[in-house]
Structures are given as structure tokens and as C-alpha cells.
Amino acid sequence: MTPGAQAAVLLEDVTRLLDSALSDDRVTALWRTAARRQRAVDAFDADGRTWLREIADVCTERLTAADPATPPSCHHPAPT
């Protein structure tokens, strides 16, 4: 597998969700369902878009490490 390939695919999916018309509440519900956490119970829990931004940051770091000469083609939005 090409280094960074999984991070690139994940970043693409995360960026789609961040850019989607879904409300913050719906993105959070989706995140909690995927994480099998129906309620906010500990420090793990955050709103869905915050977690998606963190995932995007990690993916961007991995892509940069895999190929430092090539800047990531996807940029995730800054928090509002």
C-alpha cells in the first residue's frame, strides 16, 4: 500500500463531512453513534466537528510525513 494512502482516503471522507450541510447536532450524533457513545460522558466526547478536525489534522500530518514535498490537496475548515 502506498504510504499515506489510508490517511488520504480518511481525510477525503472527513472533509466531506466537515463541508456537508448536516447540522452540528447531526454530525455529533453521527460521531457518537460511530464511537458507540450515545451520551457525553467523559473527556473523550466532544462535538462531532471538533473530532473531525482533529482527525483531519492527524491525516494531514501523516500525509506530510509520507511525502514532505507535496502539500495536502485537501484543507479542512478552521473552527468557527
mmCIF file of C-alpha atoms in Angstrom:
data_model
loop_
_atom_site.group_PDB
_atom_site.id
_atom_site.type_symbol
_atom_site.label_atom_id
_atom_site.label_comp_id
_atom_site.label_asym_id
_atom_site.label_seq_id
_atom_site.Cartn_x
_atom_site.Cartn_y
_atom_site.Cartn_z
ATOM 1 C CA MET A 1 0.000 0.000 0.000
ATOM 2 C CA THR A 2 1.269 3.472 -0.837
ATOM 3 C CA PRO A 3 2.417 5.388 2.268
ATOM 4 C CA GLY A 4 -0.273 7.857 3.281
ATOM 5 C CA ALA A 5 -2.993 6.212 1.176
ATOM 6 C CA GLN A 6 -5.230 5.431 4.147
ATOM 7 C CA ALA A 7 -4.774 8.931 5.558
ATOM 8 C CA ALA A 8 -5.668 10.434 2.176
ATOM 9 C CA VAL A 9 -8.902 8.451 1.933
ATOM 10 C CA LEU A 10 -9.862 9.222 5.528
ATOM 11 C CA LEU A 11 -9.078 12.924 5.031
ATOM 12 C CA GLU A 12 -11.319 12.970 1.971
ATOM 13 C CA ASP A 13 -14.223 11.457 3.946
ATOM 14 C CA VAL A 14 -13.666 13.741 6.941
ATOM 15 C CA THR A 15 -13.529 16.808 4.691
ATOM 16 C CA ARG A 16 -16.822 15.814 3.065
ATOM 17 C CA LEU A 17 -18.486 15.608 6.468
ATOM 18 C CA LEU A 18 -16.969 18.903 7.630
ATOM 19 C CA ASP A 19 -18.181 20.610 4.461
ATOM 20 C CA SER A 20 -21.601 18.944 4.498
ATOM 21 C CA ALA A 21 -24.874 20.717 5.108
ATOM 22 C CA LEU A 22 -25.523 18.477 8.122
ATOM 23 C CA SER A 23 -26.181 20.410 11.302
ATOM 24 C CA ASP A 24 -23.613 20.296 14.097
ATOM 25 C CA ASP A 25 -26.071 18.218 16.158
ATOM 26 C CA ARG A 26 -26.403 15.650 13.357
ATOM 27 C CA VAL A 27 -22.634 15.420 12.868
ATOM 28 C CA THR A 28 -22.232 14.930 16.627
ATOM 29 C CA ALA A 29 -24.934 12.246 16.639
ATOM 30 C CA LEU A 30 -23.157 10.503 13.771
ATOM 31 C CA TRP A 31 -19.836 10.705 15.627
ATOM 32 C CA ARG A 32 -21.321 9.354 18.852
ATOM 33 C CA THR A 33 -23.028 6.504 17.012
ATOM 34 C CA ALA A 34 -19.808 5.558 15.207
ATOM 35 C CA ALA A 35 -17.897 5.745 18.507
ATOM 36 C CA ARG A 36 -20.657 3.775 20.285
ATOM 37 C CA ARG A 37 -21.208 6.581 22.769
ATOM 38 C CA GLN A 38 -24.786 7.771 22.855
ATOM 39 C CA ARG A 39 -24.229 10.401 25.560
ATOM 40 C CA ALA A 40 -21.476 12.810 26.550
ATOM 41 C CA VAL A 41 -19.908 11.015 29.492
ATOM 42 C CA ASP A 42 -16.225 11.859 29.596
ATOM 43 C CA ALA A 43 -13.352 13.825 28.101
ATOM 44 C CA PHE A 44 -13.429 11.564 25.018
ATOM 45 C CA ASP A 45 -16.677 13.121 23.965
ATOM 46 C CA ALA A 46 -16.721 16.345 22.004
ATOM 47 C CA ASP A 47 -18.886 17.759 19.304
ATOM 48 C CA GLY A 48 -18.551 15.856 16.046
ATOM 49 C CA ARG A 49 -16.947 18.643 14.045
ATOM 50 C CA THR A 50 -14.242 19.115 16.693
ATOM 51 C CA TRP A 51 -13.352 15.421 16.427
ATOM 52 C CA LEU A 52 -13.432 15.562 12.633
ATOM 53 C CA ARG A 53 -10.988 18.489 12.678
ATOM 54 C CA GLU A 54 -8.674 16.527 14.964
ATOM 55 C CA ILE A 55 -8.840 13.535 12.624
ATOM 56 C CA ALA A 56 -8.127 15.821 9.656
ATOM 57 C CA ASP A 57 -5.102 17.268 11.462
ATOM 58 C CA VAL A 58 -3.671 13.791 12.094
ATOM 59 C CA CYS A 59 -4.298 12.755 8.486
ATOM 60 C CA THR A 60 -2.583 15.909 7.239
ATOM 61 C CA GLU A 61 0.422 15.176 9.469
ATOM 62 C CA ARG A 62 0.624 11.611 8.118
ATOM 63 C CA LEU A 63 0.394 12.805 4.525
ATOM 64 C CA THR A 64 3.120 15.372 5.104
ATOM 65 C CA ALA A 65 5.324 12.721 6.721
ATOM 66 C CA ALA A 66 4.735 10.339 3.803
ATOM 67 C CA ASP A 67 5.639 12.977 1.216
ATOM 68 C CA PRO A 68 7.005 16.239 2.648
ATOM 69 C CA ALA A 69 7.399 17.779 -0.825
ATOM 70 C CA THR A 70 3.708 17.552 -1.622
ATOM 71 C CA PRO A 71 1.310 19.738 0.344
ATOM 72 C CA PRO A 72 -2.023 18.083 1.158
ATOM 73 C CA SER A 73 -4.616 18.765 -1.526
ATOM 74 C CA CYS A 74 -7.495 18.915 0.947
ATOM 75 C CA HIS A 75 -7.764 21.603 3.570
ATOM 76 C CA HIS A 76 -10.253 21.351 6.365
ATOM 77 C CA PRO A 77 -12.086 24.443 7.577
ATOM 78 C CA ALA A 78 -10.970 26.252 10.688
ATOM 79 C CA PRO A 79 -13.295 26.138 13.699
ATOM 80 C CA THR A 80 -15.971 28.802 13.756
#
